[in-house]
């Protein structure tokens, strides 16, 4: 393949193209934007990347990403250690933290069970979860997993594995989003919301 830019630029484009949501065309546009704005974008971004590579680690307790281990959530004594929220990936933790309503701790699974992709329990942080629950501090495990086939398979598997610990296991409610018009919801969501109704 004839490279239209120099090998350094082609390498930059190839690496950017591996990012989620960036295809070859948008990777090329991103590379060009970076190169055209060297002082505002390229140099600060390369410094931020180097700093992240040097300092960010997975928390040895919950699996979240932070510059300290244990992470700032695990180290925060004001958070309720009795509430443990299980998420698929760090992105789920960030989403719940943005919501600001949860003051417990987290456990990042590192993926979901998937028969299709050959992902079994050993590939996920299931053993670590059971050990944390068995250590006795946890009252309730909240399974905040996606409403997909793999998400629900994983939730049911974890609920089964947690049964002997006698901890309370709950799942996030599914239903009408805040500001949502009933007309716009899909049938599955409407049915779920109706089943999950509660006293007004
Ligand atoms: Zn942590």
Short mmCIF file of C-alpha atoms and ligand atoms in Angstrom, two decimals:
data_model
loop_
_atom_site.label_atom_id
_atom_site.label_comp_id
_atom_site.label_asym_id
_atom_site.label_seq_id
_atom_site.Cartn_x
_atom_site.Cartn_y
_atom_site.Cartn_z
CA UNK A 1 0.00 0.00 0.00
CA UNK A 2 1.43 3.39 -0.98
CA UNK A 3 1.47 5.67 2.05
CA UNK A 4 0.21 9.12 1.19
CA UNK A 5 1.74 10.71 4.29
CA UNK A 6 5.10 9.95 5.92
CA UNK A 7 5.47 6.74 7.97
CA UNK A 8 5.20 8.67 11.28
CA UNK A 9 1.89 10.20 10.24
CA UNK A 10 0.61 6.89 8.87
CA UNK A 11 1.47 5.27 12.20
CA UNK A 12 -0.42 8.01 14.08
CA UNK A 13 -3.45 7.46 11.82
CA UNK A 14 -3.26 3.67 12.25
CA UNK A 15 -3.16 4.00 16.07
CA UNK A 16 -6.00 6.54 16.17
CA UNK A 17 -8.02 4.18 13.96
CA UNK A 18 -7.91 1.55 16.72
CA UNK A 19 -9.89 3.83 19.07
CA UNK A 20 -13.58 2.97 19.54
CA UNK A 21 -15.79 4.99 17.23
CA UNK A 22 -12.97 6.03 14.89
CA UNK A 23 -12.82 4.41 11.46
CA UNK A 24 -9.95 4.99 8.96
CA UNK A 25 -11.54 8.17 7.62
CA UNK A 26 -12.19 9.81 10.99
CA UNK A 27 -8.73 8.69 12.23
CA UNK A 28 -7.23 10.58 9.28
CA UNK A 29 -9.28 13.68 10.15
CA UNK A 30 -8.29 13.43 13.81
CA UNK A 31 -4.60 13.09 12.90
CA UNK A 32 -4.82 16.14 10.67
CA UNK A 33 -6.57 18.16 13.40
CA UNK A 34 -3.83 17.19 15.86
CA UNK A 35 -1.01 18.06 13.48
CA UNK A 36 -2.53 21.41 12.55
CA UNK A 37 -2.98 22.39 16.21
CA UNK A 38 0.37 21.31 17.56
CA UNK A 39 0.50 23.65 20.59
CA UNK A 40 -3.18 23.48 21.57
CA UNK A 41 -3.79 19.77 20.91
CA UNK A 42 -0.90 17.56 19.82
CA UNK A 43 1.65 18.44 22.53
CA UNK A 44 -0.81 18.58 25.49
CA UNK A 45 -2.44 15.33 24.33
CA UNK A 46 0.88 13.52 24.03
CA UNK A 47 1.80 14.74 27.55
CA UNK A 48 -1.58 13.63 28.94
CA UNK A 49 -1.18 10.21 27.30
CA UNK A 50 2.34 9.77 28.70
CA UNK A 51 1.15 10.79 32.16
CA UNK A 52 -1.84 8.42 32.02
CA UNK A 53 0.42 5.57 30.83
CA UNK A 54 2.84 6.21 33.70
CA UNK A 55 0.36 6.80 36.53
CA UNK A 56 -3.04 5.16 35.93
CA UNK A 57 -3.46 1.71 37.46
CA UNK A 58 -6.31 -0.73 38.05
CA UNK A 59 -7.45 -0.61 41.70
CA UNK A 60 -6.51 -3.90 43.39
CA UNK A 61 -9.79 -3.85 45.34
CA UNK A 62 -12.51 -2.87 42.85
CA UNK A 63 -10.78 -2.87 39.46
CA UNK A 64 -11.50 0.81 38.71
CA UNK A 65 -8.84 2.97 37.05
CA UNK A 66 -7.12 5.61 39.15
CA UNK A 67 -3.69 7.03 39.93
CA UNK A 68 -3.87 5.63 43.48
CA UNK A 69 -4.33 2.07 44.70
CA UNK A 70 -6.77 1.60 46.43
CA UNK A 71 -8.67 4.04 44.21
CA UNK A 72 -10.27 7.23 45.57
CA UNK A 73 -13.69 5.51 45.88
CA UNK A 74 -12.33 2.50 47.81
CA UNK A 75 -10.25 4.81 50.02
CA UNK A 76 -13.20 7.11 50.82
CA UNK A 77 -14.24 6.22 54.38
CA UNK A 78 -17.45 8.24 54.10
CA UNK A 79 -18.81 5.78 51.50
CA UNK A 80 -20.98 2.87 52.62
CA UNK A 81 -18.89 -0.32 52.43
CA UNK A 82 -22.08 -2.36 52.90
CA UNK A 83 -23.36 -1.44 49.44
CA UNK A 84 -21.47 -3.00 46.54
CA UNK A 85 -22.43 -2.09 42.98
CA UNK A 86 -21.25 -4.48 40.25
CA UNK A 87 -20.57 -2.91 36.84
CA UNK A 88 -19.34 -4.39 33.56
CA UNK A 89 -16.58 -1.85 32.94
CA UNK A 90 -15.16 1.36 34.40
CA UNK A 91 -17.48 3.34 32.09
CA UNK A 92 -20.45 2.07 34.10
CA UNK A 93 -18.83 3.27 37.32
CA UNK A 94 -18.24 6.69 35.79
CA UNK A 95 -21.89 6.86 34.65
CA UNK A 96 -23.17 6.02 38.15
CA UNK A 97 -20.79 8.56 39.71
CA UNK A 98 -22.08 11.22 37.29
CA UNK A 99 -25.59 10.41 38.52
CA UNK A 100 -24.35 11.28 42.02
CA UNK A 101 -26.99 9.17 43.76
CA UNK A 102 -24.80 6.23 44.82
CA UNK A 103 -22.61 6.44 47.92
CA UNK A 104 -21.47 2.82 48.16
CA UNK A 105 -18.53 0.99 46.63
CA UNK A 106 -18.03 -0.68 43.26
CA UNK A 107 -16.79 -3.89 41.72
CA UNK A 108 -15.69 -3.81 38.07
CA UNK A 109 -16.21 -7.23 36.45
CA UNK A 110 -14.06 -6.52 33.40
CA UNK A 111 -16.64 -7.81 30.90
CA UNK A 112 -19.71 -10.02 30.65
CA UNK A 113 -20.21 -13.75 30.27
CA UNK A 114 -20.61 -14.58 26.61
CA UNK A 115 -21.12 -18.05 25.17
CA UNK A 116 -20.66 -16.59 21.68
CA UNK A 117 -17.29 -14.96 22.44
CA UNK A 118 -16.18 -17.78 24.74
CA UNK A 119 -16.01 -15.58 27.86
CA UNK A 120 -16.40 -17.68 31.01
CA UNK A 121 -16.42 -16.70 34.70
CA UNK A 122 -12.64 -17.22 34.99
CA UNK A 123 -12.04 -14.41 32.50
CA UNK A 124 -13.95 -11.98 34.75
CA UNK A 125 -13.35 -10.74 38.29
CA UNK A 126 -16.00 -13.09 39.73
CA UNK A 127 -13.72 -14.78 42.29
CA UNK A 128 -12.66 -11.37 43.62
CA UNK A 129 -16.34 -10.38 43.94
CA UNK A 130 -17.20 -13.51 45.94
CA UNK A 131 -14.20 -13.00 48.20
CA UNK A 132 -15.20 -9.38 48.87
CA UNK A 133 -18.75 -10.42 49.74
CA UNK A 134 -17.57 -13.35 51.88
CA UNK A 135 -15.30 -11.03 53.87
CA UNK A 136 -18.53 -9.98 55.58
CA UNK A 137 -18.80 -6.21 55.24
CA UNK A 138 -21.25 -6.22 52.31
CA UNK A 139 -25.04 -6.15 53.00
CA UNK A 140 -26.31 -5.68 49.47
CA UNK A 141 -24.90 -6.36 46.00
CA UNK A 142 -26.47 -4.22 43.26
CA UNK A 143 -26.06 -5.77 39.81
CA UNK A 144 -25.86 -2.71 37.53
CA UNK A 145 -25.34 -4.68 34.32
CA UNK A 146 -26.62 -3.88 30.82
CA UNK A 147 -30.13 -4.89 29.75
CA UNK A 148 -28.70 -7.14 27.02
CA UNK A 149 -28.70 -10.94 26.71
CA UNK A 150 -25.09 -11.18 27.98
CA UNK A 151 -25.79 -8.61 30.72
CA UNK A 152 -28.80 -10.52 32.01
CA UNK A 153 -27.05 -13.92 31.69
CA UNK A 154 -24.19 -12.52 33.79
CA UNK A 155 -26.59 -11.02 36.35
CA UNK A 156 -28.40 -14.33 36.82
CA UNK A 157 -25.12 -16.23 37.07
CA UNK A 158 -23.81 -13.82 39.74
CA UNK A 159 -27.10 -13.93 41.66
CA UNK A 160 -26.78 -17.76 41.73
CA UNK A 161 -23.17 -17.66 42.88
CA UNK A 162 -24.05 -15.10 45.59
CA UNK A 163 -27.00 -17.11 46.99
CA UNK A 164 -24.90 -19.09 49.54
CA UNK A 165 -23.47 -15.85 50.98
CA UNK A 166 -27.04 -14.77 51.95
CA UNK A 167 -26.25 -11.20 50.93
CA UNK A 168 -29.16 -9.24 49.45
CA UNK A 169 -28.86 -9.13 45.65
CA UNK A 170 -30.70 -6.44 43.69
CA UNK A 171 -30.77 -5.21 40.09
CA UNK A 172 -31.27 -1.75 38.61
CA UNK A 173 -34.88 -0.99 37.67
CA UNK A 174 -35.73 -0.85 33.98
CA UNK A 175 -38.38 1.47 32.71
CA UNK A 176 -39.39 4.96 31.69
CA UNK A 177 -36.38 7.31 31.49
CA UNK A 178 -36.52 10.73 33.18
CA UNK A 179 -38.17 13.11 30.70
CA UNK A 180 -39.26 10.17 28.53
CA UNK A 181 -42.51 10.20 26.55
CA UNK A 182 -44.36 6.86 26.65
CA UNK A 183 -45.02 7.15 22.93
CA UNK A 184 -41.31 6.94 22.14
CA UNK A 185 -40.45 3.89 24.23
CA UNK A 186 -39.94 0.48 22.68
CA UNK A 187 -42.34 -2.33 23.62
CA UNK A 188 -39.80 -4.16 25.80
CA UNK A 189 -39.15 -1.06 27.92
CA UNK A 190 -42.90 -0.36 28.35
CA UNK A 191 -43.49 -3.97 29.42
CA UNK A 192 -40.58 -3.83 31.90
CA UNK A 193 -41.75 -0.49 33.32
CA UNK A 194 -45.25 -1.89 33.82
CA UNK A 195 -43.92 -4.99 35.61
CA UNK A 196 -41.63 -2.84 37.80
CA UNK A 197 -44.43 -0.42 38.81
CA UNK A 198 -44.57 0.74 42.41
CA UNK A 199 -47.03 2.49 44.71
CA UNK A 200 -47.33 6.19 43.83
ZN1 LIG B 1 -11.20 0.76 44.05
#
